[in-house]
Amino acid sequence: MASAIGAGVLVLLLAAYWSLIWPYLLGAAGISGVGALGWRLWRTDRLLRSGDRKWRAEELVRAGHRTFADVDKMTGTEFEELVAGLCRRDGCFEVQRVGGAGDNGADVLGRLPDGRKMVIQCKRYAPTASIASREVRDLLGAKQHFKADIAIFVATTRFTRPAETFAQENGIIAIHRDHFGVWNNGATLESLTHVNGAGQGDTRHRAQWKKTYQADN
């Protein structure tokens, strides 16, 4: 009974003061409508951004699962682009591919996430080949030319013992075939700097490598 009386009083008040309150009611309705529209637009934007992030993440995963069969079919330029892309994936910035005629011994330039300048030499060689020490010496010259803080040699094959020793003695990061496979599948570039040149195995491992790939040295 009381609620019915209250409702009746409210109706009478609305009727009596309608000319005064209707602008406010209309404004409130408009604000509510704008708010609802804004919420829908915000929600749509969030869904689209979420979908874009998911797509980009899936693309990174797919890119990181290239097999060596795919890599071995690449041109030198394509391999350099792949290395540059992996650097960007790992948070490096100002990354650019500079390989080509007159590259002064550098294929990729950029900066590590901590800001250090890096110079990278890329060699997409057949696994039957090997990286000689003279090629690593050329990268040391490029490091000095570009005033880089760190030099990285990325190869799709192994380093000879003299090349491996030269790299370690001169602070050059040597990423051989096995380590490149680990990098390509998700390990960070920074993590590989702590295992510079290691992992090429002992004499027995090298003999097995030569047998597998029919390498000459």
Coordinates of C-alpha atoms in Angstrom, one line a residue:
M1 CA 0.0 0.0 0.0
A2 CA 2.8 2.4 1.0
S3 CA 4.7 1.6 -2.2
A4 CA 1.6 2.3 -4.3
I5 CA 1.2 5.7 -2.6
G6 CA 4.8 6.5 -3.1
A7 CA 4.6 5.7 -6.8
G8 CA 1.5 7.8 -7.2
V9 CA 3.2 10.8 -5.4
L10 CA 6.2 10.4 -7.7
V11 CA 4.0 10.4 -10.8
L12 CA 2.2 13.6 -9.6
L13 CA 5.6 15.3 -8.9
L14 CA 6.9 14.4 -12.4
A15 CA 3.7 15.7 -14.0
A16 CA 3.9 19.0 -12.0
Y17 CA 7.5 19.7 -12.6
W18 CA 8.0 18.0 -16.0
S19 CA 8.8 21.2 -17.8
L20 CA 11.7 21.8 -15.3
I21 CA 13.2 18.3 -15.1
W22 CA 12.8 16.9 -18.6
P23 CA 16.1 18.6 -19.9
Y24 CA 18.0 16.9 -17.1
L25 CA 16.4 13.5 -17.8
L26 CA 17.2 13.9 -21.5
G27 CA 20.8 14.9 -20.7
A28 CA 21.2 11.9 -18.4
A29 CA 19.9 9.6 -21.1
G30 CA 22.2 11.1 -23.6
I31 CA 25.2 10.7 -21.3
S32 CA 24.3 7.1 -20.7
G33 CA 24.0 6.4 -24.4
V34 CA 27.4 8.0 -25.1
G35 CA 28.9 6.0 -22.2
A36 CA 27.4 2.7 -23.6
L37 CA 28.8 3.5 -27.0
G38 CA 32.2 4.4 -25.7
W39 CA 32.3 1.1 -23.7
R40 CA 31.4 -0.9 -26.8
L41 CA 34.1 0.9 -28.8
W42 CA 36.7 0.3 -26.1
R43 CA 35.8 -3.4 -25.8
T44 CA 36.0 -3.8 -29.6
D45 CA 39.4 -2.1 -29.6
R46 CA 40.6 -4.4 -26.8
L47 CA 39.4 -7.5 -28.7
L48 CA 41.1 -6.3 -31.9
R49 CA 44.4 -5.5 -30.1
S50 CA 44.3 -8.8 -28.4
G51 CA 43.7 -10.6 -31.7
D52 CA 46.6 -8.7 -33.2
R53 CA 49.0 -9.6 -30.4
K54 CA 48.0 -13.2 -30.6
W55 CA 48.6 -13.3 -34.3
R56 CA 52.0 -11.6 -33.9
A57 CA 52.9 -14.1 -31.2
E58 CA 51.9 -17.0 -33.4
E59 CA 54.0 -15.6 -36.2
L60 CA 57.0 -15.4 -34.0
V61 CA 56.5 -19.0 -33.0
R62 CA 56.2 -20.1 -36.6
A63 CA 59.3 -18.1 -37.6
G64 CA 61.2 -19.7 -34.7
H65 CA 60.5 -23.2 -35.9
R66 CA 62.2 -23.0 -39.3
T67 CA 64.1 -26.1 -39.8
F68 CA 67.7 -26.2 -41.0
A69 CA 66.4 -27.5 -44.3
D70 CA 64.6 -24.2 -44.7
V71 CA 67.6 -22.2 -43.6
D72 CA 70.0 -24.1 -45.9
K73 CA 67.9 -23.1 -48.9
M74 CA 68.0 -19.4 -48.1
T75 CA 70.1 -16.9 -50.0
G76 CA 72.8 -15.0 -48.2
T77 CA 70.5 -11.9 -48.1
E78 CA 67.6 -14.0 -46.7
F79 CA 69.8 -15.4 -44.0
E80 CA 70.9 -11.9 -43.0
E81 CA 67.3 -10.8 -42.8
L82 CA 66.5 -13.8 -40.6
V83 CA 69.4 -12.9 -38.3
A84 CA 68.2 -9.3 -38.1
G85 CA 64.7 -10.5 -37.3
L86 CA 65.9 -12.7 -34.5
C87 CA 67.8 -9.7 -33.0
R88 CA 64.7 -7.6 -33.1
R89 CA 62.7 -10.5 -31.5
D90 CA 65.2 -10.4 -28.6
G91 CA 64.8 -6.7 -27.9
C92 CA 67.7 -5.3 -29.9
F93 CA 67.0 -2.0 -31.5
E94 CA 68.3 0.2 -34.4
V95 CA 68.7 -3.1 -36.2
Q96 CA 69.5 -2.9 -39.9
R97 CA 70.8 -5.2 -42.6
V98 CA 73.8 -3.6 -44.3
G99 CA 75.3 -6.6 -46.1
G100 CA 76.3 -6.3 -49.7
A101 CA 79.0 -4.6 -51.8
G102 CA 81.1 -2.2 -49.7
D103 CA 79.7 -3.4 -46.4
N104 CA 83.1 -3.1 -44.6
G105 CA 82.7 -6.6 -43.2
A106 CA 79.3 -6.1 -41.6
D107 CA 76.0 -7.7 -42.5
V108 CA 73.8 -6.5 -39.6
L109 CA 74.2 -3.5 -37.3
G110 CA 72.2 -2.6 -34.2
R111 CA 72.2 -2.3 -30.5
L112 CA 71.7 -4.9 -27.8
P113 CA 68.8 -4.3 -25.3
D114 CA 71.4 -2.8 -22.9
G115 CA 72.4 -0.2 -25.5
R116 CA 75.8 -1.7 -26.6
K117 CA 76.5 -1.3 -30.3
M118 CA 76.9 -4.6 -32.2
V119 CA 78.2 -5.6 -35.5
I120 CA 77.3 -9.0 -37.0
Q121 CA 78.8 -11.1 -39.8
C122 CA 76.5 -13.8 -41.3
K123 CA 77.7 -16.8 -43.3
R124 CA 75.0 -19.1 -44.7
Y125 CA 77.4 -21.8 -45.6
A126 CA 76.7 -25.5 -46.3
P127 CA 77.3 -27.7 -43.3
T128 CA 80.2 -29.4 -45.2
A129 CA 82.1 -26.1 -45.1
S130 CA 83.8 -24.4 -42.1
I131 CA 84.6 -20.9 -40.9
A132 CA 88.3 -20.1 -41.2
S133 CA 90.2 -17.9 -38.8
R134 CA 90.8 -15.2 -41.5
E135 CA 87.0 -14.7 -41.8
V136 CA 86.8 -14.1 -38.0
R137 CA 89.8 -11.7 -38.3
D138 CA 87.8 -9.7 -40.9
L139 CA 85.0 -9.3 -38.4
L140 CA 87.4 -7.9 -35.8
G141 CA 88.4 -5.3 -38.3
A142 CA 84.7 -4.5 -38.9
K143 CA 84.2 -4.1 -35.1
Q144 CA 86.9 -1.5 -35.0
H145 CA 85.7 0.3 -38.2
F146 CA 82.1 0.6 -36.8
K147 CA 83.3 1.4 -33.3
A148 CA 81.1 -1.4 -32.0
D149 CA 81.1 -2.7 -28.5
I150 CA 80.5 -6.3 -29.5
A151 CA 81.1 -8.4 -32.6
I152 CA 79.0 -11.5 -33.4
F153 CA 79.7 -14.1 -36.1
V154 CA 76.7 -16.2 -37.0
A155 CA 77.2 -19.3 -39.2
T156 CA 75.2 -22.2 -40.4
T157 CA 78.3 -24.4 -40.1
R158 CA 81.2 -24.9 -37.6
F159 CA 84.3 -23.0 -36.9
T160 CA 87.8 -24.4 -37.3
R161 CA 89.8 -24.7 -34.1
P162 CA 92.0 -21.7 -35.0
A163 CA 88.9 -19.6 -35.8
E164 CA 87.2 -20.7 -32.6
T165 CA 90.4 -19.8 -30.6
F166 CA 90.7 -16.5 -32.3
A167 CA 87.1 -15.6 -31.6
Q168 CA 87.4 -16.4 -27.9
E169 CA 90.7 -14.6 -27.5
N170 CA 89.4 -11.4 -29.1
G171 CA 85.9 -11.3 -27.5
I172 CA 84.0 -12.2 -30.7
I173 CA 80.8 -14.2 -30.1
A174 CA 80.9 -17.2 -32.4
I175 CA 77.5 -18.7 -33.0
H176 CA 78.0 -22.0 -34.9
R177 CA 75.3 -24.2 -36.5
D178 CA 74.1 -25.9 -33.3
H179 CA 73.9 -22.7 -31.3
F180 CA 72.1 -21.0 -34.2
G181 CA 69.5 -23.7 -34.1
V182 CA 69.0 -23.1 -30.4
W183 CA 68.7 -19.3 -31.1
N184 CA 66.3 -19.8 -33.9
N185 CA 64.0 -21.9 -31.7
G186 CA 63.7 -19.4 -28.8
A187 CA 66.9 -19.0 -26.9
T188 CA 67.9 -15.3 -26.6
L189 CA 70.9 -13.8 -28.2
E190 CA 72.1 -12.6 -24.8
S191 CA 72.1 -16.2 -23.5
L192 CA 74.4 -17.3 -26.3
T193 CA 77.0 -14.7 -25.4
H194 CA 77.8 -16.7 -22.3
V195 CA 78.6 -19.9 -24.2
N196 CA 80.8 -18.2 -26.8
G197 CA 82.1 -20.8 -29.3
A198 CA 81.5 -23.7 -26.9
G199 CA 79.6 -26.8 -27.8
Q200 CA 81.5 -27.9 -30.9
G201 CA 82.6 -31.0 -29.1
D202 CA 85.8 -33.0 -28.8
T203 CA 87.7 -34.9 -31.4
R204 CA 85.1 -37.7 -31.5
H205 CA 82.3 -35.2 -32.0
R206 CA 84.2 -33.5 -34.8
A207 CA 84.8 -36.8 -36.5
Q208 CA 81.1 -37.6 -36.3
W209 CA 80.3 -34.1 -37.8
K210 CA 82.7 -34.8 -40.8
K211 CA 81.1 -38.2 -41.3
T212 CA 77.6 -36.8 -41.1
Y213 CA 78.2 -33.8 -43.5
Q214 CA 81.2 -35.3 -45.4
A215 CA 83.2 -32.2 -44.4
D216 CA 86.8 -32.0 -45.5
N217 CA 88.2 -30.1 -42.4

